Amino acid sequence: MREGPVPSAEHAVAGVLTSLRKTPTGIQGLDEVTGGGLPRGRPTLVCGPAGCGKTLLGIEFLVRGISEFGETGVLLAFEETREDLIANVASLGFDLAGLEAKGQLAIDHVSIDPSEIEASGEWDLEGLFIRLGAAIDAVGADRVVIDTIENLFGAFSDSATLRAELRRLFRWLKDRGVTAIITGERGEGTLTRHGIEEYVSDCVIVLDHRVSEQTSTRRLRVVKYRGSLHGTNEYPFLIGKRGVSVVPITSLGLEHHVSNERLSMGVPRLDDMLGGQGVYRGSSILVSGSAGTGKSTLAAQFCDAACARGERALYFAFEESQAQIIRNMGSVGVHLARWVDEGLLQFKCLRPSLLGLEAHLSAMQDVVGDYDPSVVVMDPVSDLLTAGLSRDVSAMLTRLVDFLRVRGVTALFTSLDQEVQLGSANHQIASLIDMWLLVRTHEGNGERNRSLSVLKARGTAHSNQIREFLITGHGVELADVHGLGKVLTGSARLAEEARRSLQSGAEVGDLSVPSAGEGSLFGVLPRAGGVAAVETR
Amino acid sequence: MTPQIAAEPLDAESPELVPDAAFCHLRLYVAGQSPKSLKALANLKRLCDEHLPGRYEIEVVDLVQNPRLAAGDGIIAIPTLVRRLPEPIRKIIGDLSDAERVIVGLQLLPSDR
């Protein structure tokens, strides 16, 4: 499938900017960063230090060209042999040998003599042109990758001739109308070691691979793109099991389908607090609170409710193991084992310090992509947040929340924070999420009681009340609110409930009430738990 | 003509020199009738007649006609001269106008030492 060269008249319309035609790469995120792909029919320079992934990027460009766009390709390799290349990308599912056999890909390995080649008189690189031309003709190539042409500089002492020939090569590639990627090694002070950016300057992409805080991150930046708008920032990218994936923040989240469906949180009173209906599908919920407040229990109940509806749930646990969680939740009446057995609930337990933030994000995206849950829990996400620099964390959180939102996954994040103040991590995520539930403990009357309040709930009326949050033998329950101007929790609440029942004349089980004057009451609580004698006025 | 290998090299200090009276098999890669290609062929013939009279063979490979043959010897520059025999293989690129370079490069014994 071949096209002729891009006609220059297309770009010369007086006074009107016509957009450059682009070749989509098929590489995740790269087409967004470049505004549609690489310039069609032109060479693009991809440079970076050794090991940055430029060869892989080139190969993926060719492979996806074949599999997704029906465009055949040629790989002219100066560094690795054909066999090495085939072996190196096999683990990513790129079957180069198979594509060759089908006549969709041509690989030509050019071996350069380690010592300089002896020269007598004038020469040119016509042999290279002939080989490349033959390869392009053999498969009818639309895409070409040359990796890495700077190796020629080591072989030929006459660099003037070499440079003239390189200039000729890139003009020749344009004449052939192929969209090419030329890779180069990063130089000191120049983009490439031998300055080939002079000849390949329609589009320049720089890759980087750095280690910061013991975590390695890869970054990509479009330094130049003649005739096109492009994202100018550095974008982190990953090399995952499906190849390269660039995740630009700009592409995320703000244009996506929004659901009106509401889901139960698994706690009826909580659904009541949220406009009576629960949370929107595809929204994100943050449950924050200090240690031991019951956040994980709430999260587990949320999963339980989803599985009971027949939906798949995915639970990322950063502190406990699957067995621990199942056992602990079982003891409060939330039975998760049955959902695991039915395949509706999957646990992913990992230590945050194991991977860098980028790798975490990529791993989570892979799992979500494979398992396709409708509900995801991250417990506690605050563990992840302490794993990196705060601006990286913020970027990663945004991407995570948006990734799930775009997929329509309802996400619940638990976060550990100090009792006295909300930690800075919460501030980062608080503006991203749709709903924020705060669980707190209160000390008083010789007891510690828990309360839950809805701090934020986008898109729905929500109760502004603080409810007592109980972990019973049937999971989480929210107690009614009594009292005027003051929330009664724990025994005070129970006493108030008893008092009201008495007033309305209802039977109250084992309650024995000594006769006393009006307005005072000794209450004995009906089997609910502790006993307290409270005097009320 | 059968190759005649001398019993020992004439110059003991450069054992890699083509022994006198050895047969040279040379392959010249060209690209059609380009000026450099024609020049190289002409220069090569002249040099061979001068230094290897009667014991050389030049094979001309035109890559325009047979592009696939380039990969075998790893050819990217044109013209490229490859000395295939005697071993080891030696390569020289260019139109061969610098005779001294060719002689040194092919490790021939210069006739006017």
Short mmCIF file of C-alpha atoms in Angstrom, two decimals, chain A residues 78 108-113 117-131 134 138 152 156, chain B residues 31 36 63-64 67-68 70-71 74-79 91-99 101-102 105:
data_model
loop_
_atom_site.label_atom_id
_atom_site.label_comp_id
_atom_site.label_asym_id
_atom_site.label_seq_id
_atom_site.Cartn_x
_atom_site.Cartn_y
_atom_site.Cartn_z
CA PHE A 78 22.94 -0.98 12.07
CA ASP A 108 18.05 -5.51 6.57
CA HIS A 109 20.97 -5.64 8.93
CA VAL A 110 23.94 -3.57 7.82
CA SER A 111 27.13 -4.74 9.42
CA ILE A 112 29.72 -2.06 9.87
CA ASP A 113 33.35 -3.07 10.03
CA ILE A 117 37.10 1.15 5.87
CA GLU A 118 39.98 1.94 3.59
CA ALA A 119 39.13 4.53 0.95
CA SER A 120 40.78 5.39 -2.32
CA GLY A 121 39.32 8.21 -4.32
CA GLU A 122 35.71 9.29 -4.28
CA TRP A 123 32.80 7.20 -3.13
CA ASP A 124 29.17 7.52 -2.20
CA LEU A 125 26.58 5.50 -0.31
CA GLU A 126 24.68 4.36 -3.35
CA GLY A 127 24.94 0.80 -2.10
CA LEU A 128 22.89 1.74 0.95
CA PHE A 129 20.32 3.47 -1.19
CA ILE A 130 20.07 0.41 -3.40
CA ARG A 131 19.60 -1.93 -0.45
CA ALA A 134 15.10 -2.90 -2.72
CA ALA A 138 9.99 -5.80 -1.82
CA LEU A 152 28.22 5.01 9.99
CA PHE A 156 34.01 6.26 7.33
CA ALA B 31 26.03 0.94 -9.48
CA LYS B 36 32.62 6.62 -10.16
CA LEU B 63 23.91 -3.71 -7.69
CA VAL B 64 21.38 -1.92 -9.82
CA PRO B 67 20.46 -5.42 -5.37
CA ARG B 68 20.27 -8.50 -3.19
CA ALA B 70 24.86 -6.21 -1.62
CA ALA B 71 23.94 -7.82 1.67
CA GLY B 74 27.88 -5.99 3.54
CA ILE B 75 28.14 -3.38 0.82
CA ILE B 76 26.84 0.10 1.39
CA ALA B 77 29.39 2.29 -0.36
CA ILE B 78 29.87 2.43 -4.09
CA PRO B 79 32.21 1.55 -5.59
CA LYS B 91 37.77 -4.07 1.15
CA ILE B 92 38.41 -0.68 -0.37
CA ILE B 93 35.83 1.89 -1.25
CA GLY B 94 36.08 4.64 -3.80
CA ASP B 95 36.91 5.08 -7.46
CA LEU B 96 40.45 3.82 -6.80
CA SER B 97 42.09 6.94 -8.15
CA ASP B 98 44.63 6.88 -5.33
CA ALA B 99 46.79 4.04 -6.55
CA ARG B 101 46.08 3.44 -1.27
CA VAL B 102 44.81 0.59 -3.38
CA GLY B 105 44.96 -1.64 0.96
#
